[in-house]
PDB file of C-alpha atoms in Angstrom:
ATOM      1  CA  LEU A 197     -22.425  12.664  25.544  1.00  0.00           C
ATOM      2  CA  ALA A 198     -18.883  15.079  25.194  1.00  0.00           C
ATOM      3  CA  ASP A 199     -17.246  12.274  26.285  1.00  0.00           C
ATOM      4  CA  ASP A 200     -17.822  10.783  22.206  1.00  0.00           C
ATOM      5  CA  LEU A 201     -18.384   7.769  24.151  1.00  0.00           C
ATOM      6  CA  PRO A 202     -19.200   4.725  21.697  1.00  0.00           C
ATOM      7  CA  VAL A 203     -22.747   2.621  22.742  1.00  0.00           C
ATOM      8  CA  SER A 204     -22.769  -1.286  21.891  1.00  0.00           C
ATOM      9  CA  SER A 205     -26.567  -2.594  22.459  1.00  0.00           C
ATOM     10  CA  GLY A 206     -27.842  -6.031  21.862  1.00  0.00           C
ATOM     11  CA  VAL A 207     -30.459  -8.793  22.495  1.00  0.00           C
ATOM     12  CA  VAL A 208     -29.102 -10.892  24.993  1.00  0.00           C
ATOM     13  CA  ASP A 209     -30.203 -13.805  26.950  1.00  0.00           C
ATOM     14  CA  LEU A 210     -32.015 -12.665  30.798  1.00  0.00           C
ATOM     15  CA  LYS A 211     -30.032 -14.769  32.973  1.00  0.00           C
ATOM     16  CA  VAL A 212     -26.410 -14.007  30.776  1.00  0.00           C
ATOM     17  CA  ALA A 213     -27.657 -10.364  31.078  1.00  0.00           C
ATOM     18  CA  LYS A 214     -28.465 -10.720  34.772  1.00  0.00           C
ATOM     19  CA  SER A 215     -24.885 -11.658  35.439  1.00  0.00           C
ATOM     20  CA  ILE A 216     -22.865  -9.122  33.891  1.00  0.00           C
ATOM     21  CA  ASN A 217     -21.549  -7.553  37.148  1.00  0.00           C
ATOM     22  CA  GLY A 218     -22.813  -3.736  37.402  1.00  0.00           C
ATOM     23  CA  LEU A 219     -26.029  -3.475  35.337  1.00  0.00           C
ATOM     24  CA  ARG A 220     -28.383  -0.791  35.985  1.00  0.00           C
ATOM     25  CA  SER A 221     -32.093  -2.273  36.003  1.00  0.00           C
ATOM     26  CA  PHE A 222     -35.038  -0.986  38.542  1.00  0.00           C
ATOM     27  CA  ALA A 223     -36.052  -3.077  41.170  1.00  0.00           C
ATOM     28  CA  GLY A 224     -38.711  -4.633  40.745  1.00  0.00           C
ATOM     29  CA  ASP A 225     -39.534  -3.913  37.018  1.00  0.00           C
ATOM     30  CA  THR A 226     -40.047  -7.531  35.013  1.00  0.00           C
ATOM     31  CA  TYR A 227     -37.400  -7.980  31.477  1.00  0.00           C
ATOM     32  CA  PRO A 228     -38.283  -9.482  28.840  1.00  0.00           C
ATOM     33  CA  ASP A 229     -36.396 -12.368  27.941  1.00  0.00           C
ATOM     34  CA  PRO A 230     -34.448 -11.818  25.830  1.00  0.00           C
ATOM     35  CA  VAL A 231     -33.678  -8.271  26.826  1.00  0.00           C
ATOM     36  CA  ARG A 232     -32.251  -5.665  25.601  1.00  0.00           C
ATOM     37  CA  VAL A 233     -28.765  -4.703  26.770  1.00  0.00           C
ATOM     38  CA  LEU A 234     -26.988  -1.093  26.364  1.00  0.00           C
ATOM     39  CA  VAL A 235     -23.925  -0.458  26.548  1.00  0.00           C
ATOM     40  CA  VAL A 236     -22.065   3.407  26.896  1.00  0.00           C
ATOM     41  CA  GLY A 237     -18.462   2.801  27.528  1.00  0.00           C
ATOM     42  CA  LYS A 238     -15.137   1.821  25.529  1.00  0.00           C
ATOM     43  CA  ASN A 239     -15.741  -1.674  25.938  1.00  0.00           C
ATOM     44  CA  SER A 240     -19.281  -2.980  23.816  1.00  0.00           C
ATOM     45  CA  LEU A 241     -21.137  -5.281  24.717  1.00  0.00           C
ATOM     46  CA  GLU A 242     -19.740  -8.754  23.026  1.00  0.00           C
ATOM     47  CA  GLU A 243     -16.485  -8.441  25.269  1.00  0.00           C
ATOM     48  CA  ILE A 244     -18.409  -7.590  28.503  1.00  0.00           C
ATOM     49  CA  LEU A 245     -20.644 -10.941  27.518  1.00  0.00           C
ATOM     50  CA  LYS A 246     -16.861 -12.779  26.919  1.00  0.00           C
ATOM     51  CA  GLN A 247     -16.584 -12.485  31.427  1.00  0.00           C
ATOM     52  CA  PRO A 248     -19.198 -10.787  32.422  1.00  0.00           C
ATOM     53  CA  GLU A 249     -18.122 -11.083  36.180  1.00  0.00           C
ATOM     54  CA  ARG A 250     -15.276  -8.459  35.374  1.00  0.00           C
ATOM     55  CA  PRO A 251     -15.531  -5.666  38.028  1.00  0.00           C
ATOM     56  CA  GLU A 252     -14.282  -2.438  34.987  1.00  0.00           C
ATOM     57  CA  TRP A 253     -18.038  -3.035  33.802  1.00  0.00           C
ATOM     58  CA  ARG A 254     -18.913  -0.382  37.172  1.00  0.00           C
ATOM     59  CA  ALA A 255     -17.121   1.904  35.942  1.00  0.00           C
ATOM     60  CA  GLN A 256     -19.734   2.456  31.808  1.00  0.00           C
ATOM     61  CA  SER A 257     -23.130   2.226  31.664  1.00  0.00           C
ATOM     62  CA  VAL A 258     -24.610  -1.517  31.678  1.00  0.00           C
ATOM     63  CA  GLU A 259     -28.318  -1.330  31.548  1.00  0.00           C
ATOM     64  CA  PHE A 260     -31.256  -2.625  30.192  1.00  0.00           C
ATOM     65  CA  CYS A 261     -32.831  -0.546  28.366  1.00  0.00           C
ATOM     66  CA  GLY A 262     -35.743  -0.066  25.435  1.00  0.00           C
ATOM     67  CA  GLY A 263     -35.227   3.477  23.892  1.00  0.00           C
ATOM     68  CA  THR A 264     -31.563   4.286  22.516  1.00  0.00           C
ATOM     69  CA  HIS A 265     -31.084   4.201  19.223  1.00  0.00           C
ATOM     70  CA  VAL A 266     -27.247   6.281  18.741  1.00  0.00           C
ATOM     71  CA  SER A 267     -24.240   4.357  17.961  1.00  0.00           C
ATOM     72  CA  ASN A 268     -21.409   6.821  19.689  1.00  0.00           C
ATOM     73  CA  ALA A 269     -23.034   9.318  22.901  1.00  0.00           C
ATOM     74  CA  SER A 270     -22.163  12.487  21.118  1.00  0.00           C
ATOM     75  CA  ASP A 271     -24.785  12.106  18.270  1.00  0.00           C
ATOM     76  CA  ALA A 272     -27.916  12.666  21.535  1.00  0.00           C
ATOM     77  CA  GLY A 273     -25.649  16.308  20.737  1.00  0.00           C
ATOM     78  CA  VAL A 274     -27.088  18.575  24.007  1.00  0.00           C
ATOM     79  CA  PHE A 275     -29.585  16.466  27.099  1.00  0.00           C
ATOM     80  CA  ALA A 276     -31.533  17.932  28.709  1.00  0.00           C
ATOM     81  CA  ILE A 277     -34.235  16.469  31.801  1.00  0.00           C
ATOM     82  CA  LEU A 278     -37.664  17.714  31.733  1.00  0.00           C
ATOM     83  CA  GLU A 279     -38.857  15.739  34.458  1.00  0.00           C
ATOM     84  CA  GLU A 280     -37.959  14.541  37.575  1.00  0.00           C
ATOM     85  CA  VAL A 281     -40.520  12.389  39.629  1.00  0.00           C
ATOM     86  CA  SER A 282     -40.350   9.501  41.825  1.00  0.00           C
ATOM     87  CA  VAL A 283     -42.837   5.661  40.921  1.00  0.00           C
ATOM     88  CA  ALA A 284     -41.808   4.203  44.421  1.00  0.00           C
ATOM     89  CA  LYS A 285     -40.527   4.317  47.034  1.00  0.00           C
ATOM     90  CA  GLY A 286     -36.864   4.594  46.970  1.00  0.00           C
ATOM     91  CA  ILE A 287     -37.309   5.171  43.114  1.00  0.00           C
ATOM     92  CA  ARG A 288     -36.487   7.787  41.293  1.00  0.00           C
ATOM     93  CA  ARG A 289     -37.446   8.680  37.587  1.00  0.00           C
ATOM     94  CA  ILE A 290     -36.053  11.392  35.237  1.00  0.00           C
ATOM     95  CA  VAL A 291     -37.075  11.815  31.640  1.00  0.00           C
ATOM     96  CA  GLY A 292     -34.593  13.699  29.044  1.00  0.00           C
ATOM     97  CA  ALA A 293     -34.490  15.051  25.703  1.00  0.00           C
ATOM     98  CA  THR A 294     -32.389  15.610  23.030  1.00  0.00           C
ATOM     99  CA  GLY A 295     -30.793  17.232  20.043  1.00  0.00           C
ATOM    100  CA  GLU A 296     -33.535  19.488  18.487  1.00  0.00           C
ATOM    101  CA  ALA A 297     -36.332  18.831  21.776  1.00  0.00           C
ATOM    102  CA  ALA A 298     -33.659  19.936  24.801  1.00  0.00           C
ATOM    103  CA  ARG A 299     -32.247  22.316  22.615  1.00  0.00           C
ATOM    104  CA  ASN A 300     -35.925  23.971  22.189  1.00  0.00           C
ATOM    105  CA  ALA A 301     -36.805  23.354  26.290  1.00  0.00           C
ATOM    106  CA  LEU A 302     -33.490  24.900  26.713  1.00  0.00           C
ATOM    107  CA  LYS A 303     -34.249  27.969  24.803  1.00  0.00           C
ATOM    108  CA  LEU A 304     -37.216  28.638  26.343  1.00  0.00           C
ATOM    109  CA  GLY A 305     -36.253  28.124  29.641  1.00  0.00           C
ATOM    110  CA  GLU A 306     -33.722  31.204  28.775  1.00  0.00           C
ATOM    111  CA  GLU A 307     -36.594  33.068  27.380  1.00  0.00           C
ATOM    112  CA  PHE A 308     -38.229  32.638  30.587  1.00  0.00           C
ATOM    113  CA  ASP A 309     -35.308  33.511  32.752  1.00  0.00           C
ATOM    114  CA  GLU A 310     -35.440  37.056  30.824  1.00  0.00           C
ATOM    115  CA  ARG A 311     -39.025  37.671  31.059  1.00  0.00           C
ATOM    116  CA  LEU A 312     -38.666  36.972  34.857  1.00  0.00           C
ATOM    117  CA  ALA A 313     -35.355  39.351  34.630  1.00  0.00           C
ATOM    118  CA  ARG A 314     -37.383  42.111  33.253  1.00  0.00           C
ATOM    119  CA  LEU A 315     -39.885  42.002  35.883  1.00  0.00           C
ATOM    120  CA  GLU A 316     -37.948  41.045  39.241  1.00  0.00           C
ATOM    121  CA  ALA A 317     -36.625  44.796  37.490  1.00  0.00           C
ATOM    122  CA  ALA A 318     -39.559  46.506  37.437  1.00  0.00           C
ATOM    123  CA  ALA A 319     -39.853  48.714  40.820  1.00  0.00           C
ATOM    124  CA  LYS A 320     -43.354  46.791  40.300  1.00  0.00           C
ATOM    125  CA  PRO A 321     -44.928  44.195  38.141  1.00  0.00           C
ATOM    126  CA  SER A 322     -47.854  43.711  38.025  1.00  0.00           C
ATOM    127  CA  GLU A 323     -50.347  40.367  39.405  1.00  0.00           C
ATOM    128  CA  LYS A 324     -51.678  39.725  36.019  1.00  0.00           C
ATOM    129  CA  ASP A 325     -47.274  39.440  34.275  1.00  0.00           C
ATOM    130  CA  VAL A 326     -46.482  37.964  38.023  1.00  0.00           C
ATOM    131  CA  MET A 327     -49.604  35.312  37.617  1.00  0.00           C
ATOM    132  CA  THR A 328     -49.474  34.646  33.392  1.00  0.00           C
ATOM    133  CA  LEU A 329     -45.634  33.969  33.550  1.00  0.00           C
ATOM    134  CA  GLY A 330     -46.428  31.865  36.566  1.00  0.00           C
ATOM    135  CA  LYS A 331     -48.430  29.868  34.719  1.00  0.00           C
ATOM    136  CA  GLU A 332     -47.038  29.791  31.849  1.00  0.00           C
ATOM    137  CA  ILE A 333     -43.610  27.993  33.244  1.00  0.00           C
ATOM    138  CA  ASP A 334     -45.754  25.486  35.300  1.00  0.00           C
ATOM    139  CA  ALA A 335     -46.931  23.976  31.864  1.00  0.00           C
ATOM    140  CA  ALA A 336     -44.088  24.511  30.101  1.00  0.00           C
ATOM    141  CA  VAL A 337     -42.069  21.735  28.661  1.00  0.00           C
ATOM    142  CA  ILE A 338     -38.111  23.040  29.780  1.00  0.00           C
ATOM    143  CA  SER A 339     -35.371  21.724  31.848  1.00  0.00           C
ATOM    144  CA  ALA A 340     -36.773  20.503  35.780  1.00  0.00           C
ATOM    145  CA  VAL A 341     -33.535  21.700  37.130  1.00  0.00           C
ATOM    146  CA  VAL A 342     -34.443  25.451  36.162  1.00  0.00           C
ATOM    147  CA  LYS A 343     -38.482  25.137  36.509  1.00  0.00           C
ATOM    148  CA  PRO A 344     -38.517  25.093  40.449  1.00  0.00           C
ATOM    149  CA  LEU A 345     -36.417  27.910  40.347  1.00  0.00           C
ATOM    150  CA  TYR A 346     -38.079  30.253  38.663  1.00  0.00           C
ATOM    151  CA  GLN A 347     -41.146  28.829  40.471  1.00  0.00           C
ATOM    152  CA  GLU A 348     -39.263  30.510  42.821  1.00  0.00           C
ATOM    153  CA  ARG A 349     -38.502  33.730  41.490  1.00  0.00           C
ATOM    154  CA  ILE A 350     -42.200  33.888  40.213  1.00  0.00           C
ATOM    155  CA  GLY A 351     -43.243  33.099  44.050  1.00  0.00           C
ATOM    156  CA  LYS A 352     -40.953  36.208  45.100  1.00  0.00           C
ATOM    157  CA  LEU A 353     -42.713  38.234  43.304  1.00  0.00           C
TER     158      LEU A 353
END
Protein backbone atom coordinates (compact mmCIF):
# COMPACT_ATOMS: atom_id res chain seq x y z
CA LEU A 1 0.00 0.00 0.00
CA ALA A 2 2.81 2.38 0.81
CA ASP A 3 4.32 1.83 -2.66
CA ASP A 4 1.62 4.04 -4.16
CA LEU A 5 0.97 1.60 -7.02
CA PRO A 6 -1.70 2.38 -9.61
CA VAL A 7 -4.76 0.14 -9.84
CA SER A 8 -6.67 -0.59 -13.03
CA SER A 9 -9.55 -2.89 -13.75
CA GLY A 10 -11.96 -3.84 -16.44
CA VAL A 11 -14.41 -6.45 -17.60
CA VAL A 12 -12.73 -8.90 -19.97
CA ASP A 13 -13.77 -11.98 -21.95
CA LEU A 14 -13.03 -14.96 -19.67
CA LYS A 15 -10.90 -16.80 -22.26
CA VAL A 16 -8.77 -13.68 -22.87
CA ALA A 17 -8.43 -13.01 -19.12
CA LYS A 18 -7.28 -16.58 -18.47
CA SER A 19 -4.50 -16.12 -21.04
CA ILE A 20 -2.78 -13.38 -18.97
CA ASN A 21 0.60 -14.63 -17.74
CA GLY A 22 0.67 -14.57 -13.94
CA LEU A 23 -3.09 -14.28 -13.47
CA ARG A 24 -4.15 -15.25 -9.94
CA SER A 25 -7.47 -17.00 -9.40
CA PHE A 26 -8.79 -19.66 -7.04
CA ALA A 27 -8.52 -23.16 -8.46
CA GLY A 28 -11.91 -24.76 -8.71
CA ASP A 29 -13.78 -21.44 -8.57
CA THR A 30 -16.04 -20.58 -11.45
CA TYR A 31 -16.02 -17.08 -12.87
CA PRO A 32 -18.56 -15.24 -14.97
CA ASP A 33 -17.95 -14.57 -18.64
CA PRO A 34 -17.04 -11.78 -18.98
CA VAL A 35 -15.02 -11.45 -15.75
CA ARG A 36 -13.69 -8.45 -13.84
CA VAL A 37 -9.87 -8.32 -13.85
CA LEU A 38 -7.95 -6.18 -11.38
CA VAL A 39 -4.32 -5.10 -11.85
CA VAL A 40 -2.14 -3.53 -9.15
CA GLY A 41 1.18 -2.37 -10.54
CA LYS A 42 2.89 -0.10 -13.01
CA ASN A 43 1.32 -1.67 -16.12
CA SER A 44 -2.38 -1.13 -16.74
CA LEU A 45 -4.87 -3.81 -17.69
CA GLU A 46 -5.11 -2.17 -21.11
CA GLU A 47 -1.34 -2.61 -21.65
CA ILE A 48 -1.41 -6.19 -20.39
CA LEU A 49 -4.25 -7.18 -22.72
CA LYS A 50 -2.19 -6.09 -25.75
CA GLN A 51 0.37 -8.86 -25.00
CA PRO A 52 -1.11 -11.12 -22.30
CA GLU A 53 1.65 -13.76 -22.59
CA ARG A 54 4.53 -11.50 -21.47
CA PRO A 55 6.39 -12.95 -18.46
CA GLU A 56 6.87 -9.58 -16.73
CA TRP A 57 3.16 -9.52 -15.84
CA ARG A 58 4.06 -11.98 -13.08
CA ALA A 59 5.84 -9.14 -11.25
CA GLN A 60 2.58 -7.41 -10.40
CA SER A 61 -0.81 -8.44 -9.10
CA VAL A 62 -3.25 -9.52 -11.83
CA GLU A 63 -6.38 -11.14 -10.42
CA PHE A 64 -10.00 -11.97 -10.97
CA CYS A 65 -11.69 -9.80 -8.42
CA GLY A 66 -14.98 -8.24 -7.53
CA GLY A 67 -14.27 -6.15 -4.48
CA THR A 68 -11.45 -3.66 -4.98
CA HIS A 69 -12.58 -0.13 -5.77
CA VAL A 70 -9.52 2.12 -5.55
CA SER A 71 -7.53 3.80 -8.27
CA ASN A 72 -4.25 3.64 -6.36
CA ALA A 73 -3.10 1.16 -3.71
CA SER A 74 -2.32 3.99 -1.28
CA ASP A 75 -6.03 4.98 -1.33
CA ALA A 76 -6.67 1.91 0.83
CA GLY A 77 -4.60 3.43 3.63
CA VAL A 78 -4.06 1.08 6.54
CA PHE A 79 -4.52 -2.67 6.02
CA ALA A 80 -5.13 -5.41 8.58
CA ILE A 81 -5.60 -9.15 8.12
CA LEU A 82 -8.63 -10.07 10.23
CA GLU A 83 -9.01 -13.76 9.47
CA GLU A 84 -7.14 -16.57 7.74
CA VAL A 85 -8.93 -19.86 7.13
CA SER A 86 -8.77 -23.05 5.11
CA VAL A 87 -11.46 -23.14 2.44
CA ALA A 88 -10.34 -26.39 0.81
CA LYS A 89 -7.38 -28.72 0.83
CA GLY A 90 -4.32 -26.62 0.03
CA ILE A 91 -6.30 -23.38 -0.30
CA ARG A 92 -6.20 -20.62 2.32
CA ARG A 93 -8.27 -17.46 2.23
CA ILE A 94 -7.62 -14.25 4.10
CA VAL A 95 -10.15 -11.62 5.08
CA GLY A 96 -8.76 -8.15 5.45
CA ALA A 97 -9.89 -4.62 6.08
CA THR A 98 -8.61 -1.22 5.03
CA GLY A 99 -9.13 2.34 6.16
CA GLU A 100 -11.18 3.01 9.29
CA ALA A 101 -12.08 -0.66 9.87
CA ALA A 102 -8.39 -1.63 9.80
CA ARG A 103 -7.46 1.29 12.09
CA ASN A 104 -10.15 0.22 14.57
CA ALA A 105 -8.98 -3.40 14.55
CA LEU A 106 -5.34 -2.38 15.07
CA LYS A 107 -6.24 0.10 17.85
CA LEU A 108 -8.33 -2.50 19.66
CA GLY A 109 -5.43 -4.94 19.37
CA GLU A 110 -3.12 -2.38 20.99
CA GLU A 111 -5.62 -1.92 23.83
CA PHE A 112 -5.69 -5.69 24.42
CA ASP A 113 -1.88 -5.71 24.43
CA GLU A 114 -1.85 -3.04 27.16
CA ARG A 115 -4.48 -4.88 29.22
CA LEU A 116 -2.53 -8.13 28.88
CA ALA A 117 0.66 -6.40 29.97
CA ARG A 118 -1.09 -5.12 33.11
CA LEU A 119 -2.35 -8.62 33.95
CA GLU A 120 1.09 -10.11 33.30
CA ALA A 121 2.68 -7.50 35.60
CA ALA A 122 0.26 -8.27 38.44
CA ALA A 123 1.59 -10.52 41.18
CA LYS A 124 -1.46 -12.76 40.92
CA PRO A 125 -4.11 -11.68 38.42
CA SER A 126 -7.66 -12.72 39.25
CA GLU A 127 -9.04 -15.70 37.40
CA LYS A 128 -12.14 -13.63 36.56
CA ASP A 129 -10.03 -10.88 34.92
CA VAL A 130 -8.04 -13.44 32.92
CA MET A 131 -11.19 -15.29 31.76
CA THR A 132 -12.99 -12.06 30.87
CA LEU A 133 -10.09 -10.73 28.83
CA GLY A 134 -9.65 -14.11 27.12
CA LYS A 135 -13.30 -14.16 26.04
CA GLU A 136 -13.09 -10.56 24.80
CA ILE A 137 -10.01 -11.35 22.73
CA ASP A 138 -11.62 -14.48 21.27
CA ALA A 139 -14.68 -12.48 20.16
CA ALA A 140 -12.84 -9.35 19.02
CA VAL A 141 -12.28 -8.22 15.44
CA ILE A 142 -8.53 -7.61 15.68
CA SER A 143 -5.52 -8.42 13.57
CA ALA A 144 -5.26 -12.16 12.90
CA VAL A 145 -1.51 -11.72 13.28
CA VAL A 146 -1.68 -10.74 16.96
CA LYS A 147 -4.83 -12.59 18.07
CA PRO A 148 -3.16 -16.01 18.51
CA LEU A 149 -0.23 -14.36 20.29
CA TYR A 150 -2.62 -12.74 22.76
CA GLN A 151 -4.49 -16.02 23.22
CA GLU A 152 -1.18 -17.72 24.00
CA ARG A 153 -0.32 -15.02 26.55
CA ILE A 154 -3.74 -15.45 28.21
CA GLY A 155 -3.10 -19.19 28.41
CA LYS A 156 0.09 -18.58 30.39
CA LEU A 157 -1.66 -16.50 33.07
